[in-house]
Coordinates of C-alpha atoms in Angstrom, one line a residue:
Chain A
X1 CA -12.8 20.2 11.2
X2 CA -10.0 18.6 9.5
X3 CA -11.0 15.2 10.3
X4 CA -14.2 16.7 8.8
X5 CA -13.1 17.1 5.7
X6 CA -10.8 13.7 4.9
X7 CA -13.6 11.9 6.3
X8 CA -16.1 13.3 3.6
X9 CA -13.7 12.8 0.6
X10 CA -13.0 9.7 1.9
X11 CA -16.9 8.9 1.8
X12 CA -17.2 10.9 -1.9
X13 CA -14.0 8.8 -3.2
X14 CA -15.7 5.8 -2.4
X15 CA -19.2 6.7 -3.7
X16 CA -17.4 7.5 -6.9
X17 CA -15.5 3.9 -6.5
X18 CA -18.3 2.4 -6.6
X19 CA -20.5 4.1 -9.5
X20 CA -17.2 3.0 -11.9
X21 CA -17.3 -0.5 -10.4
X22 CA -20.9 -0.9 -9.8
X23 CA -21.8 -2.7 -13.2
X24 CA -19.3 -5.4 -12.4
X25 CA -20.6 -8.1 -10.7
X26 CA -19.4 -11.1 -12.5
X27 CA -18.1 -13.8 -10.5
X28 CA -14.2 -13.8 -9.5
X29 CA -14.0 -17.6 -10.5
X30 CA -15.6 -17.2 -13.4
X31 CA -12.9 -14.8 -15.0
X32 CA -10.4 -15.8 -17.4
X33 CA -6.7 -16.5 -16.6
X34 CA -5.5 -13.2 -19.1
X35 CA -8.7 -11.1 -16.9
X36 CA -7.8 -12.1 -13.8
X37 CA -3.8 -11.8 -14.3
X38 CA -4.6 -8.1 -15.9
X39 CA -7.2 -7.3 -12.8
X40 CA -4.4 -8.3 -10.3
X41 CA -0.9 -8.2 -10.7
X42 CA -1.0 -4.5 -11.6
X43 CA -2.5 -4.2 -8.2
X44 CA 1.2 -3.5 -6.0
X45 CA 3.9 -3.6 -8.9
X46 CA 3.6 -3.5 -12.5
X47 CA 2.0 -7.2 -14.6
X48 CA 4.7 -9.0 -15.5
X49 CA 4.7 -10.6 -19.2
X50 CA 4.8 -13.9 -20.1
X51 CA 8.2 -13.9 -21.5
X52 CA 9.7 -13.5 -17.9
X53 CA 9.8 -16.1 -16.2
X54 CA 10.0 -20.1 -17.4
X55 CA 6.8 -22.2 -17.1
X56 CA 9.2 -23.7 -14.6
X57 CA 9.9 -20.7 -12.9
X58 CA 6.2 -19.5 -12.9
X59 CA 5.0 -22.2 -10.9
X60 CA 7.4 -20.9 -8.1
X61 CA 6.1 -17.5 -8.0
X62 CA 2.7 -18.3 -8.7
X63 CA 3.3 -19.9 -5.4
X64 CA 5.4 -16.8 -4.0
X65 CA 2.1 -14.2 -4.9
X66 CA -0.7 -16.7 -3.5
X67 CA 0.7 -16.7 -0.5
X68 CA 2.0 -13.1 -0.3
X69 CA -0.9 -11.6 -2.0
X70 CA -4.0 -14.2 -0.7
X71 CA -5.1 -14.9 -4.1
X72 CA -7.5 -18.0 -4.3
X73 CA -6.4 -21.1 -5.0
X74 CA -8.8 -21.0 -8.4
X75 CA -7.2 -17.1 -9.2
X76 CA -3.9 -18.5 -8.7
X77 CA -4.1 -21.7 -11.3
X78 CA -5.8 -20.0 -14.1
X79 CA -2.9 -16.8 -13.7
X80 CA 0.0 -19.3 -13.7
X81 CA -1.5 -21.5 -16.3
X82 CA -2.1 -18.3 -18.6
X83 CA 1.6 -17.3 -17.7
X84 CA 3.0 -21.1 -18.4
X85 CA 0.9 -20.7 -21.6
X86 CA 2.8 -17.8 -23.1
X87 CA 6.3 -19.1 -23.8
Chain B
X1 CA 4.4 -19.0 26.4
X2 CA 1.2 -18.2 28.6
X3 CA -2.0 -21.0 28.8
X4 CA -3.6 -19.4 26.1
X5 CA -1.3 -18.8 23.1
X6 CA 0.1 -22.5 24.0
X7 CA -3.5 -23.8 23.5
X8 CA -3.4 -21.0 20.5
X9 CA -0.6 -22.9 18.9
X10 CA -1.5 -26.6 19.4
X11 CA -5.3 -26.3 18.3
X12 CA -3.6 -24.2 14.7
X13 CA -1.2 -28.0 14.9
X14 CA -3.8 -30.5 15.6
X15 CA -6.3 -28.2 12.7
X16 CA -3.6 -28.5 10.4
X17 CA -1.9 -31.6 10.3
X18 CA -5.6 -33.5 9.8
X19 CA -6.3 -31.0 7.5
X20 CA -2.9 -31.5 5.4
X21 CA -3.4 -35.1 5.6
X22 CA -6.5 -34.9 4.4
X23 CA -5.1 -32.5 1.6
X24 CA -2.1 -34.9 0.6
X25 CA -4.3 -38.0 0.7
X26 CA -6.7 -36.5 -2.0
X27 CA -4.0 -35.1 -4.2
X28 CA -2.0 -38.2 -4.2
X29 CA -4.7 -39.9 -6.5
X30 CA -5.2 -37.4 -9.1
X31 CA -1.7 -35.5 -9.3
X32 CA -0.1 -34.8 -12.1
X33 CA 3.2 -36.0 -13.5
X34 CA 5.5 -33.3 -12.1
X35 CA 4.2 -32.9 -8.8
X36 CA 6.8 -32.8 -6.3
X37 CA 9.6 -31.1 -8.5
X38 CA 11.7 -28.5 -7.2
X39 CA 11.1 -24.9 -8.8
X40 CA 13.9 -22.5 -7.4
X41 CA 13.9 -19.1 -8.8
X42 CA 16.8 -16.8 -7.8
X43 CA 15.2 -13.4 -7.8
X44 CA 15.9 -10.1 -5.9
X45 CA 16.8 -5.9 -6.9
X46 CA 19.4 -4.0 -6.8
X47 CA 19.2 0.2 -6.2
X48 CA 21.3 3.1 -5.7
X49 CA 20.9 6.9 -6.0
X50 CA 21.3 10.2 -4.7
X51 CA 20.0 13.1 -2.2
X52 CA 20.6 16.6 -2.2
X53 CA 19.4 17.8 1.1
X54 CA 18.6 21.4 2.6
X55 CA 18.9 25.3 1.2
X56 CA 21.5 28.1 -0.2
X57 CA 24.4 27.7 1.7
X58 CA 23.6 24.2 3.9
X59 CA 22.8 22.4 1.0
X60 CA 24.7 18.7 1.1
X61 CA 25.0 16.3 -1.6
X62 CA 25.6 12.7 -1.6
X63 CA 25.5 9.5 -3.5
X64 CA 23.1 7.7 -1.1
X65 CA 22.2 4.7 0.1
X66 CA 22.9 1.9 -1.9
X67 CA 21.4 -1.9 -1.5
X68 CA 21.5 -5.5 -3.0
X69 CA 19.0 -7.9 -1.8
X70 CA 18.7 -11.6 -3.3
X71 CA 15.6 -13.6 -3.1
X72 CA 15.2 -17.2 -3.0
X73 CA 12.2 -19.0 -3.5
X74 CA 11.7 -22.6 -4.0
X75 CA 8.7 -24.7 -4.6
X76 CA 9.7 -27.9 -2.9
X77 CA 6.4 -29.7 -3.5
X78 CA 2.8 -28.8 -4.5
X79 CA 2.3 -27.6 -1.2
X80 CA 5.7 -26.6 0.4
X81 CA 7.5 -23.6 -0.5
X82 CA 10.3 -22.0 0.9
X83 CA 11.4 -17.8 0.6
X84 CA 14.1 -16.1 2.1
X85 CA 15.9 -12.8 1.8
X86 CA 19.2 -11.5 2.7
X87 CA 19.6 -7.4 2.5
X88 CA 22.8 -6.0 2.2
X89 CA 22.8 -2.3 2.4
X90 CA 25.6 0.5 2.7
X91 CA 24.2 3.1 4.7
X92 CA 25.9 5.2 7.4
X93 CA 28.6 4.2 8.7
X94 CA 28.8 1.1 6.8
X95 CA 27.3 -2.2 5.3
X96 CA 24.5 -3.3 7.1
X97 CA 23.2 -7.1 6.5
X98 CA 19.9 -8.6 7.4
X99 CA 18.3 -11.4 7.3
X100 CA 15.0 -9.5 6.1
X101 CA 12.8 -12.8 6.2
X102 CA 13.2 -16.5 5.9
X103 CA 10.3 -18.7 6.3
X104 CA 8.5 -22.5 5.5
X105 CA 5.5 -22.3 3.8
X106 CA 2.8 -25.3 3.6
X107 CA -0.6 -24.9 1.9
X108 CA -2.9 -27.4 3.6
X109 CA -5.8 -26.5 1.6
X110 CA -7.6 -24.0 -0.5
X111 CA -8.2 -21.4 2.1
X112 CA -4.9 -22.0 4.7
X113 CA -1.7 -21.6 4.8
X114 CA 0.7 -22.3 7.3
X115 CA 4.2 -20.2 7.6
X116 CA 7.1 -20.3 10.3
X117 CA 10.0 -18.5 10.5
X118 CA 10.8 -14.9 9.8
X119 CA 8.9 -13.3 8.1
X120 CA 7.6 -9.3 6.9
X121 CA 4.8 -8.8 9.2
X122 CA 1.1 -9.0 7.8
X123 CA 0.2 -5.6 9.4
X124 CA -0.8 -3.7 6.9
X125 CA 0.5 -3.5 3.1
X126 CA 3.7 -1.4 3.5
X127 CA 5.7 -3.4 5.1
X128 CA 4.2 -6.7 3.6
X129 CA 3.3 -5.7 0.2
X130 CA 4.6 -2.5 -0.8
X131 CA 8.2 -1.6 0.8
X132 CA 10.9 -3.0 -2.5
X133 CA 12.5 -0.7 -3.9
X134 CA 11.8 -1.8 -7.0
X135 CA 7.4 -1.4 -5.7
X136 CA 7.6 1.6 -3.5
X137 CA 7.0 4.3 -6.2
X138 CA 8.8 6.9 -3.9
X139 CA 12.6 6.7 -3.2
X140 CA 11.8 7.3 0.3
X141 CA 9.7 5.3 2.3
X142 CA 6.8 7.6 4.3
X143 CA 7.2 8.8 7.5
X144 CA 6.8 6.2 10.2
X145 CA 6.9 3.3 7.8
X146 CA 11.1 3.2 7.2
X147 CA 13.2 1.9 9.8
X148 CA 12.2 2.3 13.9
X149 CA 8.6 2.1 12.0
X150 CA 5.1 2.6 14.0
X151 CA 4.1 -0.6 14.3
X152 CA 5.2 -4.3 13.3
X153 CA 7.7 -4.8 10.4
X154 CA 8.9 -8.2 10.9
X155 CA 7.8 -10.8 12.9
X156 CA 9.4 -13.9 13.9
X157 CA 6.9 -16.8 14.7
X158 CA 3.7 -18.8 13.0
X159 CA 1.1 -17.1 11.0
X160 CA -1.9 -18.7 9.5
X161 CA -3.4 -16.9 6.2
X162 CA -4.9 -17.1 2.9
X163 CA -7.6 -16.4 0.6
X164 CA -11.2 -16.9 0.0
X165 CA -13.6 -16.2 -2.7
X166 CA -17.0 -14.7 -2.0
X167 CA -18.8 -15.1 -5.7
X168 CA -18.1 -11.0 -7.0
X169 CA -15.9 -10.5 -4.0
X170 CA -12.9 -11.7 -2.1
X171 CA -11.4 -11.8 1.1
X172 CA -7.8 -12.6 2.4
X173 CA -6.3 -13.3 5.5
X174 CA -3.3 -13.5 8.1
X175 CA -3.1 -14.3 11.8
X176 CA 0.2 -14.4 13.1
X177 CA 1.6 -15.6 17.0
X178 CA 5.4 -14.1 16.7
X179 CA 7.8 -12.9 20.0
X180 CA 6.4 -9.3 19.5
X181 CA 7.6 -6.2 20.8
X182 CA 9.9 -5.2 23.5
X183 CA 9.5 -2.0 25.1
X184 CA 12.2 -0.3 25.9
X185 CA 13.1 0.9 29.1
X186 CA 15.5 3.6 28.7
X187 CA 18.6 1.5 30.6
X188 CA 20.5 1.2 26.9
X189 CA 19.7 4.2 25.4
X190 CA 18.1 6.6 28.0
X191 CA 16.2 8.7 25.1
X192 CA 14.7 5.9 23.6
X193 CA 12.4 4.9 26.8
X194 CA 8.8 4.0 26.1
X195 CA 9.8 2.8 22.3
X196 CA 9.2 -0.8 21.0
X197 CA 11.1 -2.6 19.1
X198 CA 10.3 -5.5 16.5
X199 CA 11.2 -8.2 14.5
X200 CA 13.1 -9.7 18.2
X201 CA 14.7 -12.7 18.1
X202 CA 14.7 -13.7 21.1
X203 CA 11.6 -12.7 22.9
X204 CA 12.1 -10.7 26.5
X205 CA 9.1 -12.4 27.7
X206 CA 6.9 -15.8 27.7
X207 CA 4.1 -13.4 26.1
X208 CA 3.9 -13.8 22.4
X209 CA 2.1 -11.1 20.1
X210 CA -0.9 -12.2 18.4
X211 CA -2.3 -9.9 15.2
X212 CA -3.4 -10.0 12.0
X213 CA -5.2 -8.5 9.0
X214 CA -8.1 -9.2 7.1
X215 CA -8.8 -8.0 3.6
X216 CA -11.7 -7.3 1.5
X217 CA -11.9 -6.9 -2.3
X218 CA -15.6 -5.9 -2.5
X219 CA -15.6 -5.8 -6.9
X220 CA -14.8 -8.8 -9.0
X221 CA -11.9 -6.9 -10.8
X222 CA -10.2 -6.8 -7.8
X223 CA -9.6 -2.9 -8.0
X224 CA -10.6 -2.4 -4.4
X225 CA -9.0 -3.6 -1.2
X226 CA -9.6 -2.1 1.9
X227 CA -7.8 -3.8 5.5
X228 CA -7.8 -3.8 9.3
X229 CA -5.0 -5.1 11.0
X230 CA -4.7 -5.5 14.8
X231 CA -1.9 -6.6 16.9
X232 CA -2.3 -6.9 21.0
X233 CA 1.1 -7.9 23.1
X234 CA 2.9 -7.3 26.3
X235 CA 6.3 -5.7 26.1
X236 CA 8.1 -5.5 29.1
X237 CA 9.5 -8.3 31.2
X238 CA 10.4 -9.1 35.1
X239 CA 13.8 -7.2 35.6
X240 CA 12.9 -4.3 37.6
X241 CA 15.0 -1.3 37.1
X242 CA 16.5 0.2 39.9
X243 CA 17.4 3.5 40.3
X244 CA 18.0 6.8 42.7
X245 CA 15.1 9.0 43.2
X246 CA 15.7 12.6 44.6
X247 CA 12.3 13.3 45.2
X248 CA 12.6 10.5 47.8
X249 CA 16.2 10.5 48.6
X250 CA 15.8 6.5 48.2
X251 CA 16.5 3.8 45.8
X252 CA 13.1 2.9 43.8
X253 CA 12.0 0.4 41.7
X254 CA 10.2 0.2 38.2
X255 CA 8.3 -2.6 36.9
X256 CA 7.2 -3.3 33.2
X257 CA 5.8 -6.5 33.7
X258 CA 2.5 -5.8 33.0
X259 CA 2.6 -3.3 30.4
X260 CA 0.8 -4.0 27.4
X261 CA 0.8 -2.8 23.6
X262 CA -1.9 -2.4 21.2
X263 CA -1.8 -2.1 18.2
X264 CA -4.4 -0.9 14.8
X265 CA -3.9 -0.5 11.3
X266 CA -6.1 0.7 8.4
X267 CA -5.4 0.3 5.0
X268 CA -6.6 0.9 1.3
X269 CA -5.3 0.4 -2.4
X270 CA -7.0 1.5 -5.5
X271 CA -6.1 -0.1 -9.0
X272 CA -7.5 0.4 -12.2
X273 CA -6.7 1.3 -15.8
X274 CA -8.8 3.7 -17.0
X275 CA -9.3 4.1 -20.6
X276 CA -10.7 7.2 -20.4
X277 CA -7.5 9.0 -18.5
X278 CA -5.6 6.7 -20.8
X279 CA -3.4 5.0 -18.3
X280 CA -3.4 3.4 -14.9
X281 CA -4.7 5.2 -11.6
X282 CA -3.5 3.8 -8.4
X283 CA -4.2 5.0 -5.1
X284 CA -2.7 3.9 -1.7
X285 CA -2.9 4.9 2.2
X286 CA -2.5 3.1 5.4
X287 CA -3.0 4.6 8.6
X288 CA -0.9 2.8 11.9
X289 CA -1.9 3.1 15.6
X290 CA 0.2 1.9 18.7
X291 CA -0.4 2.3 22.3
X292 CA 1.3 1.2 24.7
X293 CA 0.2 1.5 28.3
X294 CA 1.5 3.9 31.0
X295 CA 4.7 3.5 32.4
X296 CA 7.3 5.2 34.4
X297 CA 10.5 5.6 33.3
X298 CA 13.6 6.9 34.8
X299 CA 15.5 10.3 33.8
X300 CA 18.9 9.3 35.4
X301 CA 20.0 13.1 34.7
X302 CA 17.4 14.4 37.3
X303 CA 16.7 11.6 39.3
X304 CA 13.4 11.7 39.1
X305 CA 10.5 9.5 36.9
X306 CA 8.2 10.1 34.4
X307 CA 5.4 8.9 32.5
X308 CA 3.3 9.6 29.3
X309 CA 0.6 9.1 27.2
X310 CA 2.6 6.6 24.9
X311 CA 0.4 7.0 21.8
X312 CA 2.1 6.8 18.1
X313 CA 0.7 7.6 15.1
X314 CA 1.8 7.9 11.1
X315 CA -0.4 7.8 8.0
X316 CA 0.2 8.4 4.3
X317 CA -1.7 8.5 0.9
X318 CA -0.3 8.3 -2.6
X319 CA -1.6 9.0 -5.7
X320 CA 0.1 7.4 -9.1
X321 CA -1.0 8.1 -12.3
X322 CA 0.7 6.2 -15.3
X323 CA -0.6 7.2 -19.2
X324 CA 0.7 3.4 -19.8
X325 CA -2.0 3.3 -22.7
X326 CA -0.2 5.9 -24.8
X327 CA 0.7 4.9 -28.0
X328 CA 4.0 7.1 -27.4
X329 CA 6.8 5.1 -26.2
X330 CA 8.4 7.5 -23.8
X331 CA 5.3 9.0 -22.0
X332 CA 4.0 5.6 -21.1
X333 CA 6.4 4.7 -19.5
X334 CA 6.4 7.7 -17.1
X335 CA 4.6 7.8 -14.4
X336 CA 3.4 10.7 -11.8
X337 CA 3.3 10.7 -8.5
X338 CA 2.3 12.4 -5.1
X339 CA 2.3 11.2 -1.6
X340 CA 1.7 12.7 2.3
X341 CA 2.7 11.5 5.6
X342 CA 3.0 12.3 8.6
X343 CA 3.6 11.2 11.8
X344 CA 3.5 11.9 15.5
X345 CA 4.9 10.5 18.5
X346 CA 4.1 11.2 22.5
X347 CA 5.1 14.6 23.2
X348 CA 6.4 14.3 26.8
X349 CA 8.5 11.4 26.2
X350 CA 11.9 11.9 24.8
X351 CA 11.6 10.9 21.1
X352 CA 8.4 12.9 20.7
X353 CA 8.0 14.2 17.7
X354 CA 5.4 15.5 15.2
X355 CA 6.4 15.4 11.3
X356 CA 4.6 15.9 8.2
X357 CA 6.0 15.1 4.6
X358 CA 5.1 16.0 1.0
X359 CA 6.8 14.3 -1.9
X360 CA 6.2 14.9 -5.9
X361 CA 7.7 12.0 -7.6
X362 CA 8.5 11.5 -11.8
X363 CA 9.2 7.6 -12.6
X364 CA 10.5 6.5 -15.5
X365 CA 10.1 2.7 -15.8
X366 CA 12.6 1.1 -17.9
X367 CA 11.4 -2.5 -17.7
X368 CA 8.5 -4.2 -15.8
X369 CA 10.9 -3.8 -12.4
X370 CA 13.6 -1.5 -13.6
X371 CA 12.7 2.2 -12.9
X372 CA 14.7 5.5 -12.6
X373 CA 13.0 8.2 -9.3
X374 CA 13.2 11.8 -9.6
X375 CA 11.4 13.0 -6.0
X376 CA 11.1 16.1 -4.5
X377 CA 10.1 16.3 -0.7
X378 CA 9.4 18.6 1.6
X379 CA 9.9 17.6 5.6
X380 CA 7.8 19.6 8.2
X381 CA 9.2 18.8 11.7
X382 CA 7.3 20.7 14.1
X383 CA 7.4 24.3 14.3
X384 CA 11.0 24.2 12.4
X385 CA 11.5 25.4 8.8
X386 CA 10.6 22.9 6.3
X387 CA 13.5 21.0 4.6
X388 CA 13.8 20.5 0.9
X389 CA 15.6 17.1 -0.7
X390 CA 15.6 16.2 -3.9
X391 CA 16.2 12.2 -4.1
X392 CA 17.1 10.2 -7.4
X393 CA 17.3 6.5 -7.1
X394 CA 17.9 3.6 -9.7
X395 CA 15.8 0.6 -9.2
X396 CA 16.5 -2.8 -10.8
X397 CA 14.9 -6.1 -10.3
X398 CA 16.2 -9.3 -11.4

């Protein structure tokens, strides 16, 4: 009964997942670096700015999240480049 | 090492040496000036806090656990990159330092990475993705996912991973070959038999533990990501344990060679600012699994031996809603949170135990990765009384 129940919100959450995300369909690669950094790095901890890090420094933990997170290689370069960018 | 992970482990070698030749080759020609500088970034957090724990007249206070944990990353070259962690904590009895991961990175191409050393197992996000301070929106960490957690939390080995674009969507992934678990036997710490323990070492066997995790973005703004983890292993080693059995008024014997562990995890994370609530919603849960197979262990205290269904569970959910898009400069940088977990553990054995956990959370985020927690949680531990804590913690990154 219980499993019941999860399992239909589970279904109904998803349903509802995709009716706000259903008119998205542009391609990943084709995103800007600004889109892409403000689509994923909220995603676990809160976006970083800019004005955080060196260009330096950013090329380090551009490397750090690729590999932690999986970003592509293409979601990675345009992120960092947008990050290098603002200083 | 067994035939097949050693065949495993040279096939990942030979694939990966062409293919970071291959990789090196082709940059070499077109790199840019200040390939092959060093980046180092010295980076870590810093917390401390408080708990006030129980009702009326049992109620204890303390300044709690306190912690300190540098980060160094380095990116050596365009493709090699180094990250360790130290963690000191003062908890208990004392400090407590650990070496919480240290591991060589190489990116031989677009979709593959190669890693060695320690590092925090790919099972699941928790552990992984989601366990800083400084990240975990909660002062505590759910049930089952803190230390002596269900399932992997550090592995010490190779793992293969990375990520791949599919047009609107995305996929990532790890596979990992580390020493795995090690059952325990109950010699050491007789209440503790049937239990597994992680992040080893030094392996107790020549099996190694193979697992991993694939995830799947399905939308192109990345909101969604659901994952399925696996890990498969054999815990026990040759020594058989001897010991006096009533029942037969003889010495016996109890072998754990063969016993095997298996291991599943589920997991999902929902991001996304929503004008329309004005803020950010984000929605996590993961849900682990581990069996281990049947044994029998000894109970030294009555001479006899038992076994049990050796199944472990724990699962939570979390709901965070941040009004980050208010123009006020106080409220949005509040943030509201609510998570459940529970867990439960074979109920014959000796550490059986079935738990459930609520905890309403205020954050107030001071910077990107400084935040101050105000939890409340109530603890559920079987047919017991629930027990109340409140928990404040300061969180800073650096």
């Amino acid at each position: 009964m219980k499993k019941r129940i999860v399992l239909s919100a589970i279904i109904t959450a998803m349903g509802m997942l995709f009716a706000i995300n259903g008119c998205v369909s542009t391609r990943v690669a084709e995103k800007s670096g600004s889109e892409l950094w403000s689509d994923n790095c909220i995603r676990c901890h809160n976006a970083p700015a800019s004005s955080v890090y060196s260009p330096d420094q950013w090329e380090a933990v551009a490397m750090h999240m690729r590999i932690r997170v999986g970003l592509t290689e293409v979601e990675t370069k345009k992120i960092m480049e947008f990050l290098k960018a603002g200083n | 090492m067994n035939m097949k992970t050693f065949t495993l482990l040279t096939t990942l070698f030979a694939i990966s040496s062409s293919l970071w030749a291959q990789n090196t080759s082709t940059e070499e020609t077109n790199s840019s000036g200040n390939s092959g500088d060093t980046k180092f970034v010295l980076t870590g957090y810093g917390y401390s806090g408080m708990t006030i724990e129980g009702k009326g007249k049992e109620q204890k206070s303390t300044f709690g656990e306190t912690g300190f944990a540098p980060i160094f990353i380095w990116k050596a070259s365009k493709n090699l990159f180094f990250e360790g962690e130290v963690e000191f904590i003062l908890l208990g009895e004392g400090l407590d330092i650990e070496l919480e991961y240290a591991n060589v990175n190489l990116i031989m191409n677009k979709y593959m990475t190669l890693r060695a050393g320690k590092f925090l197992s790919p099972f699941g996000t928790f552990q992984e993705k989601l366990h800083p301070a400084w990240i975990n929106k909660m002062v505590s960490k759910p049930l089952g996912f803190g230390h002596g957690a269900v399932g992997p939390d550090a592995e010490i080995g190779f793992d293969l991973r990375g990520g791949v674009p599919l047009g609107s969507s995305k996929m990532n992934y790890s596979l990992y070959v580390s020493n795995g678990p090690i059952l325990r036997t109950g010699v050491e710490e007789e209440n503790e038999a049937g239990m597994l323990e992680y992040g080893n070492i030094v392996d107790n066997n020549k099996n190694k533990a193979i697992g991993g995790r694939i995830g799947f973005l399905p939308f192109s703004n990345s909101s969604l990501e659901i994952g399925v983890s696996a890990q498969t292993a054999k815990g026990g080693n040759n020594d058989s344990i001897f010991f006096y059995n009533k029942k037969n008024n003889a010495m016996d014997a109890l072998e754990y060679n063969n016993i095997g562990t298996k291991s599943y995890a589920l997991d999902l994370s929902y991001v996304k600012s929503l004008a329309f609530i004005k803020g950010t919603l984000d929605i996590k849960g993961q849900l682990n699994n581990v069996t281990v197979d049947k044994a029998d262990y000894a109970d030294l205290i009555d001479s006899t031996k038992y076994s049990f269904k050796n199944v472990t569970q724990s699962y939570y959910v979390q709901l965070a809603y941040r009004p980050n898009m208010l123009r006020n400069k106080f409220f949005n940088k509040t943030e509201l949170v609510g998570r459940y977990s529970a867990l439960k553990s074979p109920e014959e054995s000796k550490w059986g135990e079935e738990e459930t956990q609520l905890t309403i959370g205020l954050n107030y985020w001071a910077s990107w990765r400084s935040v101050i927690k105000f939890n409340y949680q109530i603890t559920q531990n079987g047919g017991n009384e629930s027990e109340p804590a409140i928990l404040i913690q300061f969180v800073t990154g650096f």
